[in-house]
Coordinates of C-alpha atoms in Angstrom, one line a residue:
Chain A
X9 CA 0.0 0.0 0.0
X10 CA 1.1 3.6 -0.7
X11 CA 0.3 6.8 1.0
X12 CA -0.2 9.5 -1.5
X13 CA 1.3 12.6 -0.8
X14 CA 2.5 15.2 -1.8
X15 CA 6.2 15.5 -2.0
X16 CA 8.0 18.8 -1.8
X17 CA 12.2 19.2 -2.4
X18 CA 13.8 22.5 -2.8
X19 CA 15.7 22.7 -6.4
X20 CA 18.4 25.0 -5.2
X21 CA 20.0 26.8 -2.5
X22 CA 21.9 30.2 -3.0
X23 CA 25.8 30.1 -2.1
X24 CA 24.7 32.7 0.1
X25 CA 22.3 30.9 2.4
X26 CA 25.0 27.8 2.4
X27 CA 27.1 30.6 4.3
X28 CA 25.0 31.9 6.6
X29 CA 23.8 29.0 7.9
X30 CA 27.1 27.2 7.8
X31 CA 29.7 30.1 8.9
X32 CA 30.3 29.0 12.7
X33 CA 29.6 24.8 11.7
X34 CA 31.9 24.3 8.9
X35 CA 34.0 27.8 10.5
X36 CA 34.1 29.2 6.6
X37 CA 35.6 33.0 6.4
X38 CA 35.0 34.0 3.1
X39 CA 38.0 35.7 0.7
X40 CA 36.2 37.8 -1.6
X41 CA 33.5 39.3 -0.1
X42 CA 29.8 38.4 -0.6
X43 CA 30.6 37.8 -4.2
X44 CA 28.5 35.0 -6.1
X45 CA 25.8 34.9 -2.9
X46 CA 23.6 34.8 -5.6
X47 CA 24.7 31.9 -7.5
X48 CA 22.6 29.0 -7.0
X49 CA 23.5 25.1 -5.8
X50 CA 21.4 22.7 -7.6
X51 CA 23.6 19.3 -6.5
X52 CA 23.8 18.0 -2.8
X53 CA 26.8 16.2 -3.7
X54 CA 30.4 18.5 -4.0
X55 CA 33.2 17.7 -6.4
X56 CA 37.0 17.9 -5.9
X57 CA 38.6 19.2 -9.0
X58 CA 41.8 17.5 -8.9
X59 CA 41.2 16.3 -12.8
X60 CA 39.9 19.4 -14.3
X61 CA 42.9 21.3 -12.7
X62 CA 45.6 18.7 -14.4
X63 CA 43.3 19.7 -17.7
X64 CA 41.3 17.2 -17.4
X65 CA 37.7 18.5 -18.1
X66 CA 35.3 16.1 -19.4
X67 CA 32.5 15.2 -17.2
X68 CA 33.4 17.9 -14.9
X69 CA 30.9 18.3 -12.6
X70 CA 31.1 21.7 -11.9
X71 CA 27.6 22.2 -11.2
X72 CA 29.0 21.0 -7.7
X73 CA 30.1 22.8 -4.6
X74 CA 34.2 22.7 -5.4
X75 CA 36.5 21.7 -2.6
X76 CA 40.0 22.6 -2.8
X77 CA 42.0 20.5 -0.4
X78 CA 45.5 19.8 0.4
X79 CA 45.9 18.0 -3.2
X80 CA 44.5 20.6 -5.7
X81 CA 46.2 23.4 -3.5
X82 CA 49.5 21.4 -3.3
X83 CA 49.5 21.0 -7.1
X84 CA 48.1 24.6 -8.1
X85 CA 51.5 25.8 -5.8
X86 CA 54.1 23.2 -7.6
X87 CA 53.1 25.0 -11.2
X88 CA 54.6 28.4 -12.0
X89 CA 52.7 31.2 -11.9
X90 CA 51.5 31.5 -15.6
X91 CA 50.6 27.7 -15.4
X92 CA 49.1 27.9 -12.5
X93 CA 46.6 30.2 -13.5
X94 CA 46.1 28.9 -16.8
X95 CA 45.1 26.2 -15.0
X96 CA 42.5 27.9 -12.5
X97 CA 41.1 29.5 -15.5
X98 CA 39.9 26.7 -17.3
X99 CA 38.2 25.5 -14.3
X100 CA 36.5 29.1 -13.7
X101 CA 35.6 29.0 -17.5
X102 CA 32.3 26.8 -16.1
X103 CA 29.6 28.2 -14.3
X104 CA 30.6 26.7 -11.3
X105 CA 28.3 27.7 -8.0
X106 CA 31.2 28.2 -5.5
X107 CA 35.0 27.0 -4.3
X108 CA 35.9 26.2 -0.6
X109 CA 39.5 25.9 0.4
X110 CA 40.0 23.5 3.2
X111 CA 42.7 23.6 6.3
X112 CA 43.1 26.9 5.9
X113 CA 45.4 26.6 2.6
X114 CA 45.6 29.7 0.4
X115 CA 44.7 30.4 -2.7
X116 CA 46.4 33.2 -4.0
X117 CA 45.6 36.9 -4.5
X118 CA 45.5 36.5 -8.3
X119 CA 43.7 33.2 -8.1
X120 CA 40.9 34.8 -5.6
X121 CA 41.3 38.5 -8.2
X122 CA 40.1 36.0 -11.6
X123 CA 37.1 34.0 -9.3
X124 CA 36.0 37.6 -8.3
X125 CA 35.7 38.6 -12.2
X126 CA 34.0 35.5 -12.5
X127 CA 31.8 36.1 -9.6
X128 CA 32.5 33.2 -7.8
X129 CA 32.9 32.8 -4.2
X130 CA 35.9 32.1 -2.5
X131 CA 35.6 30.2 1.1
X132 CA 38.1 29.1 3.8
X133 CA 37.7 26.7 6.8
X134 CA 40.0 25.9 8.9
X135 CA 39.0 22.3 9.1
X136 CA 40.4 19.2 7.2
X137 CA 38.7 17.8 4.2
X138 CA 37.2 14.8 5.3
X139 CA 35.9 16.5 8.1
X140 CA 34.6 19.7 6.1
X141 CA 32.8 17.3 3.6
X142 CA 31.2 15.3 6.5
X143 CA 29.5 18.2 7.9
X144 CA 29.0 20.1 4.2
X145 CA 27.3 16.6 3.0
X146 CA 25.3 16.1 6.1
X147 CA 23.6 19.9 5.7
X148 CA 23.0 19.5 1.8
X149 CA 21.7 16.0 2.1
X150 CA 19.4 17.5 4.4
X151 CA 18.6 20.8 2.3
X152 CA 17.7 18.6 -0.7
X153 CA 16.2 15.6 1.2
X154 CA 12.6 15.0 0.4
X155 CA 10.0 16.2 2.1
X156 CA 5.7 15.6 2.8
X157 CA 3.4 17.1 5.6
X158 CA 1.2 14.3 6.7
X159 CA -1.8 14.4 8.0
X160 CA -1.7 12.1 11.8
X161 CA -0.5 12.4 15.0
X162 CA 3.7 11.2 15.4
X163 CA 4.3 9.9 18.9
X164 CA 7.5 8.3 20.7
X165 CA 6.2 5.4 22.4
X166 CA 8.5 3.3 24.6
X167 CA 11.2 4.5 21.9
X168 CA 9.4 3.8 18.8
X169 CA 8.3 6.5 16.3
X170 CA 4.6 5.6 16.0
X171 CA 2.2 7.4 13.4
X172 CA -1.4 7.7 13.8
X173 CA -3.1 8.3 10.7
X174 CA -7.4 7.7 9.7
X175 CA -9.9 10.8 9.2
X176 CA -10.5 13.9 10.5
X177 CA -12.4 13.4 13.7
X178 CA -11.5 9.9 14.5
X179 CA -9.6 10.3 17.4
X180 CA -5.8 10.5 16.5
X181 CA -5.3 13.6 18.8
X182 CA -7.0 12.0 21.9
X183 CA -5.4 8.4 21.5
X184 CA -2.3 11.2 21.4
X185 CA -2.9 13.0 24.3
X186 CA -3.5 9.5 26.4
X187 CA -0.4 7.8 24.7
X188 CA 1.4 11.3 26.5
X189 CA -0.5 10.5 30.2
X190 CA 1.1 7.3 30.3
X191 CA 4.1 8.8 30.0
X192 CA 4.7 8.6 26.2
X193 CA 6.4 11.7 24.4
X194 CA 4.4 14.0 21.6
X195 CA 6.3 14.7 18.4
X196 CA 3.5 16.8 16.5
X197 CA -0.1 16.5 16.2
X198 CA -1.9 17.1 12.7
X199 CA 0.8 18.2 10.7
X200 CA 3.6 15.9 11.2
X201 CA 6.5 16.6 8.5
X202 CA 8.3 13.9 7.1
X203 CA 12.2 14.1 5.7
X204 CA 13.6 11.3 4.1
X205 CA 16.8 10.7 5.5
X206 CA 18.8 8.2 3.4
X207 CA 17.9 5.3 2.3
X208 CA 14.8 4.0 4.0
X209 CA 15.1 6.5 7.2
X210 CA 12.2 8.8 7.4
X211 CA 12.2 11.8 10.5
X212 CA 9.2 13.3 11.6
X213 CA 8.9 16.3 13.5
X214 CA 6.2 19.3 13.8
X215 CA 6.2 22.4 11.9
X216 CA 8.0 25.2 13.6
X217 CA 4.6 27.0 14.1
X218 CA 2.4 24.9 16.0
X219 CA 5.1 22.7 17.4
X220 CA 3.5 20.8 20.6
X221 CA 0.0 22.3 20.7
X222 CA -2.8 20.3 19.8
X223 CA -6.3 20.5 18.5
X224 CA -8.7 18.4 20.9
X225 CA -12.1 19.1 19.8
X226 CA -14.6 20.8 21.7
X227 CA -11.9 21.8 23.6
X228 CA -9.6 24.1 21.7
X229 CA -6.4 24.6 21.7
X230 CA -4.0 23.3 24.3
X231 CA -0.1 23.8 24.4
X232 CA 1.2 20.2 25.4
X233 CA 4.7 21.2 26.4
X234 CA 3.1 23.9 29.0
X235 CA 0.7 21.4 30.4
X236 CA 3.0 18.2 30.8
X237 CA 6.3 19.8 30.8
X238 CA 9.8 18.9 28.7
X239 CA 9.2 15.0 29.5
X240 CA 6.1 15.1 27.3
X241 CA 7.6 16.2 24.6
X242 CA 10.2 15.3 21.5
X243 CA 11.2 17.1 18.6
X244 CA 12.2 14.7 15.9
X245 CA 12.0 11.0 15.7
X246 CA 12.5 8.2 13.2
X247 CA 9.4 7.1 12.2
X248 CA 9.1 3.4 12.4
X249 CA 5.6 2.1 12.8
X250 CA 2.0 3.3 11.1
X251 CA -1.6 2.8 12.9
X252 CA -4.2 3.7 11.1
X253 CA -7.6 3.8 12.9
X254 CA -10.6 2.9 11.0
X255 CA -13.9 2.4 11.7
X256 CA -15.3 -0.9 12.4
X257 CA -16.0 -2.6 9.0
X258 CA -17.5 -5.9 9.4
X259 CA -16.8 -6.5 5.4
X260 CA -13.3 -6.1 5.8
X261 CA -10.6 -8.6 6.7
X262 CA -8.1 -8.1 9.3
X263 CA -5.1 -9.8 10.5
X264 CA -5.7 -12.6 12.8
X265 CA -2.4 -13.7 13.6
X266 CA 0.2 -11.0 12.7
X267 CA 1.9 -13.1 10.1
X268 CA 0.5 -11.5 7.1
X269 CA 1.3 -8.0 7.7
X270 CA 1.5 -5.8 4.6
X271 CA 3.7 -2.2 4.6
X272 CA 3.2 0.9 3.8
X273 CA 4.8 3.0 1.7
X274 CA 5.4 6.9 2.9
X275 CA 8.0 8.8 0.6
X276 CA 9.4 5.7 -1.0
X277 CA 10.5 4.3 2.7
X278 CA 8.4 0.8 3.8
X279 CA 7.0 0.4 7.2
X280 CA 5.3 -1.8 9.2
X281 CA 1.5 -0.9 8.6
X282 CA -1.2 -1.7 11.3
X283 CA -4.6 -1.6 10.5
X284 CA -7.0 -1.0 13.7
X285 CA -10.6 -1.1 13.6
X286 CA -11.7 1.0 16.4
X287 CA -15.0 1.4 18.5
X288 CA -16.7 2.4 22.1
X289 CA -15.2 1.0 24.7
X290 CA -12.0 -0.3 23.2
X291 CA -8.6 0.9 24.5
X292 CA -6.6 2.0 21.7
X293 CA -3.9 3.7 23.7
X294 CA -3.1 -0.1 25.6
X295 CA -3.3 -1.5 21.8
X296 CA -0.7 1.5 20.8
X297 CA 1.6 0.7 23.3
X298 CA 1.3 -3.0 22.8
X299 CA 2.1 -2.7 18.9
X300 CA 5.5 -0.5 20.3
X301 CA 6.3 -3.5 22.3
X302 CA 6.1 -6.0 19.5
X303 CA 7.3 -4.4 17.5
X304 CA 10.1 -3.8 20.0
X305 CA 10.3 -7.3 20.6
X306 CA 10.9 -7.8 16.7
X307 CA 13.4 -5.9 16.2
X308 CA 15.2 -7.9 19.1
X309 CA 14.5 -11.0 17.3
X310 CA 11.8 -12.2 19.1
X311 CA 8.5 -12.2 16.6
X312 CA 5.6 -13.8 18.8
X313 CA 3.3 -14.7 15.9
X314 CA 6.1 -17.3 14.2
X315 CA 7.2 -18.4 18.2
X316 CA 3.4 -19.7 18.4
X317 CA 3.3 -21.0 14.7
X318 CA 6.4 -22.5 15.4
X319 CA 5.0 -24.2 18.5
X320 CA 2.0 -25.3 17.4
X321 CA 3.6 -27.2 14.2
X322 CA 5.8 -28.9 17.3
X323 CA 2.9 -30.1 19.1
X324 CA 1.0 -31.2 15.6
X325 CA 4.6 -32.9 15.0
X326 CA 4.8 -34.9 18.1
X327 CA 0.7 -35.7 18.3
X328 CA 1.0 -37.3 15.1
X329 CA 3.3 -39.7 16.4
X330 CA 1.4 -40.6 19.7
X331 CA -2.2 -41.5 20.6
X332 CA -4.5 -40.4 23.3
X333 CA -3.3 -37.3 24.4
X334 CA -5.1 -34.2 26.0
X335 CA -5.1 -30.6 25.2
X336 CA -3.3 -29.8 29.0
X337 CA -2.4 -31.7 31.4
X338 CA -2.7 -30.7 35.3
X339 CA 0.1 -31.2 37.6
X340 CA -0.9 -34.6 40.1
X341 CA -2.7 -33.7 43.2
X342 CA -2.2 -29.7 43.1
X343 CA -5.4 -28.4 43.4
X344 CA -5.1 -24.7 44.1
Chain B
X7 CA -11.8 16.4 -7.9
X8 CA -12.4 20.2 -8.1
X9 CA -9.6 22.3 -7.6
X10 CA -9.1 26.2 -7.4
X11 CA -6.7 29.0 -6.9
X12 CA -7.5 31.5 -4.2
X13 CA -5.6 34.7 -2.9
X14 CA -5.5 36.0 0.9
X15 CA -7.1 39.4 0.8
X16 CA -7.4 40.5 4.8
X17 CA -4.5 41.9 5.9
X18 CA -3.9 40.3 8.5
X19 CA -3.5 37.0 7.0
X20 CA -4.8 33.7 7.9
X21 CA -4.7 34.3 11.7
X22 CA -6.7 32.5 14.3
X23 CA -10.3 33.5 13.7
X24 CA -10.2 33.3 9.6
X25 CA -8.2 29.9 10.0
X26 CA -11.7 28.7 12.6
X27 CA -14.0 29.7 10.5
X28 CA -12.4 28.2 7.6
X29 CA -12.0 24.5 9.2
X30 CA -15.8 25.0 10.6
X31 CA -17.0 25.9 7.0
X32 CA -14.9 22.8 5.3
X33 CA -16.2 20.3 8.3
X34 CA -19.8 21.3 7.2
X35 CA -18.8 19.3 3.8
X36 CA -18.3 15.5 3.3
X37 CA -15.5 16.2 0.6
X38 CA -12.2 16.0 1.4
X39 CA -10.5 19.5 1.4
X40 CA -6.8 19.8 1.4
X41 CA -4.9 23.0 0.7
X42 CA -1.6 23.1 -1.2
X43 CA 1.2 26.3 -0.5
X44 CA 4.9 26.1 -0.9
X45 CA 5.0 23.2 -1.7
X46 CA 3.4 21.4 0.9
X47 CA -0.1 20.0 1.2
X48 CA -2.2 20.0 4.3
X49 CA -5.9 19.0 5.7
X50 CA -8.0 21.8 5.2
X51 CA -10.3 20.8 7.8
X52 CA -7.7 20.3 10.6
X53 CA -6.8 24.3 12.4
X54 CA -3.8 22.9 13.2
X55 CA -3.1 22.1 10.0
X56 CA -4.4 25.5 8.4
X57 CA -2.2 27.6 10.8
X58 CA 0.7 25.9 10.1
X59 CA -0.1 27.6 6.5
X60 CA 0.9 31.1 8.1
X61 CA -0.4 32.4 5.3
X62 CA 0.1 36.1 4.6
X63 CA -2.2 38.6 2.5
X64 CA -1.1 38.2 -0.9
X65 CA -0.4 34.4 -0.8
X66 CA -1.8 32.2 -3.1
X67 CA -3.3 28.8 -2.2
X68 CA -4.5 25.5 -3.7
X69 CA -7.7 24.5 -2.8
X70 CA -8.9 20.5 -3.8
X71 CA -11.7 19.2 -2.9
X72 CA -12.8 15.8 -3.6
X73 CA -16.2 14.0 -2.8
X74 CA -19.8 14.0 -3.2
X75 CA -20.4 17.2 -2.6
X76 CA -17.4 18.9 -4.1
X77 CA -18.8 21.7 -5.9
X78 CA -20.8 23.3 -3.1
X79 CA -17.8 23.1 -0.5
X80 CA -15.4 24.6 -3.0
X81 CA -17.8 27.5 -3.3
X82 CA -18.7 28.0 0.4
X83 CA -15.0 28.2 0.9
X84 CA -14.1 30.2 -1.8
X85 CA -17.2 32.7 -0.8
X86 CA -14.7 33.2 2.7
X87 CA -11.6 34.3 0.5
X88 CA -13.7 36.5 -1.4
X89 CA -15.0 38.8 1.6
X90 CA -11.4 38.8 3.2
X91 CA -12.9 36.8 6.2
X92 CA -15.4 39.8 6.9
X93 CA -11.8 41.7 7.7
X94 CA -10.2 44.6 5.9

């Protein structure tokens, strides 16, 4: 099954907005100015243009953030001056978005003079490569992951990320609101947004607006966070398990056993997909935390519904090879 | 499926009061009713879900409605754009 939403992913980021929200992380000072803020990123992945430099230039990707480390600095330095900014310039001849020199090497005056005319930007951290291009692909992964606002309440339940999703007015908020009684932390309620992180990792977290309140109706309005205090509460979590609440349908089928579970698909990432037929008098909140449990107890390696399959083919097993047996047998003369 | 572009005309936005009487005037409707900005698409008929919009005057939204009575939700709702909310 597939959830159909709609997906959102922002096509570009300006060089600009990479350095304001990066200056104190990745510790960037820039060398010419605000130059090229303008230019846009379109790639989450960066490019080190070691090739290109050596004259290299076919299948440049210079649509990439450029990162000059201790190699293409090192070799820029060992040519001569003319050759060195021949070089430079055939990289610059491409419209590349920007170029970040790592461990504080330098560039050059009249390298950082030609990317100015070219109106590139020219940044410097004082971290290593590897470490610059951990925290530079970890923000642009991020800023180009891929992104849906859900309609459900997102709850932390004895560690697990569970969703509840069904329509308007069926009781996703309340089931909420008891799941955080019991001790269980809110993520967001109505609105929960979904990242895809990776492969198969999907966060959820409330928008920045209405983060913590909650909608009950006939109620209002309430601010969870106020009312339960800092325990009750979470910002992000990794969603891992979907309930959807239905109304009771006697015409439709429902797992029995827990063997023939069937996922659902949210932003191209699988989970485990529970389908729960709800009416008066049952306690969904228990059921919620059970599910968190079991599927707790999965993910341990402990799956009740194949221990009991498994259990009951052992009994069938050994009855078929004796006669006259009953279905329990009391323990002689204990009669408590 | 009906869908329709509408612009914010109060000036102070969808706020509070405009974002209430907007859910209560979807929940009237059996149709579905989502509303699509930035890129994102949301309930219409959840307040949470319409303030999380923060939709200023000027902004333009996606209305879709879908179910039986499509037609005469969309138009209810797009009545409410039309007069601002009853706001200046």
């Amino acid at each position: 099954m597939k959830l159909e939403v709609k997906e959102t992913r922002k096509k570009s980021i300006t060089v600009g907005y990479l350095y304001e929200s990066n200056k104190e992380r990745l510790a960037l000072t820039l060398l010419n100015g605000e130059t090229g803020f303008e230019k846009e990123i379109i790639d989450k992945n960066f490019h080190r243009p070691g090739l290109p430099l050596a004259g290299y230039v076919d299948l440049f990707s210079y649509n990439r953030v450029q990162i000059f480390g201790n190699t293409e600095v090192k070799y820029l330095r060992h040519l001569s001056l003319e050759d060195r900014i021949k070089s430079f310039k055939r990289i610059i001849e491409f419209d590349i978005p920007c170029i970040v020199v790592t461990s504080n090497n330098v560039l050059g005056d009249e390298l950082v003079q030609l990317a100015t005319e070219k109106k590139i930007a020219v940044m410097q951290t004082s971290l290593e490569t590897t470490k610059f291009i951990y925290f530079l692909s970890d923000f642009l992964d991020d800023q180009f992951s891929v992104q849906a606002a859900v309609h459900g309440s997102f709850v932390d339940v004895y560690g697990i990320g569970v969703l509840l999703m069904g329509r308007s007015g069926i009781g996703k908020s309340e089931i909420a609101l008891d799941l955080v009684e019991r001790g269980h932390r809110l993520v967001a309620d109505d609105v929960v947004m979904i990242t895809r992180k990776g492969e198969g990792i999907l966060m959820g977290a409330g928008s920045d607006i209405v983060k913590h309140f909650m909608e009950i109706r006939g109620l209002g309005l309430i601010d969870v966070r106020s009312m339960f205090g800092i325990r009750a509460i979470r910002f992000q979590k990794r969603v891992e398990v979907v309930i959807e609440l239905t109304d009771w349908n006697p015409d439709e089928e429902y797992t029995r056993t827990g063997l023939d579970t069937e996922g659902i698909e949210i932003v191209g990432v699988e989970l485990l997909h529970v389908k729960l037929p709800i009416f008066p008098g049952k306690n969904v909140t228990v059921i919620c935390e059970v599910i968190a449990m079991n599927y707790l107890l999965k993910h341990y390696g402990y799956d009740a519904a194949k221990e009991f399959a498994k259990r009951l083919e052992a009994v069938i097993d050994e009855k078929s090879k004796r006669i006259g047996d009953r279905a329990i047998n009391y323990f002689e003369h204990d009669f408590e | 499926m009906f869908e329709v572009e509408v612009i914010i005309k109060n000036k102070a936005g969808l706020h509070t009061r405009p974002a209430a009487q907007l859910v209560k005037t979807a929940a009237k409707f059996k149709s579905d009713f989502y509303i699509y900005k930035d890129g994102y698409e949301i309930n219409g008929k959840s307040i949470i879900g319409v303030m999380t919009l923060a939709a200023e005057q000027g902004a333009k939204l996606n209305l879709r409605f879908d179910g039986v009575d499509q037609k005469d939700a969309a138009k209810a709702v797009c009545e409410l754009f039309d007069r601002g909310f009853d706001e200046a």
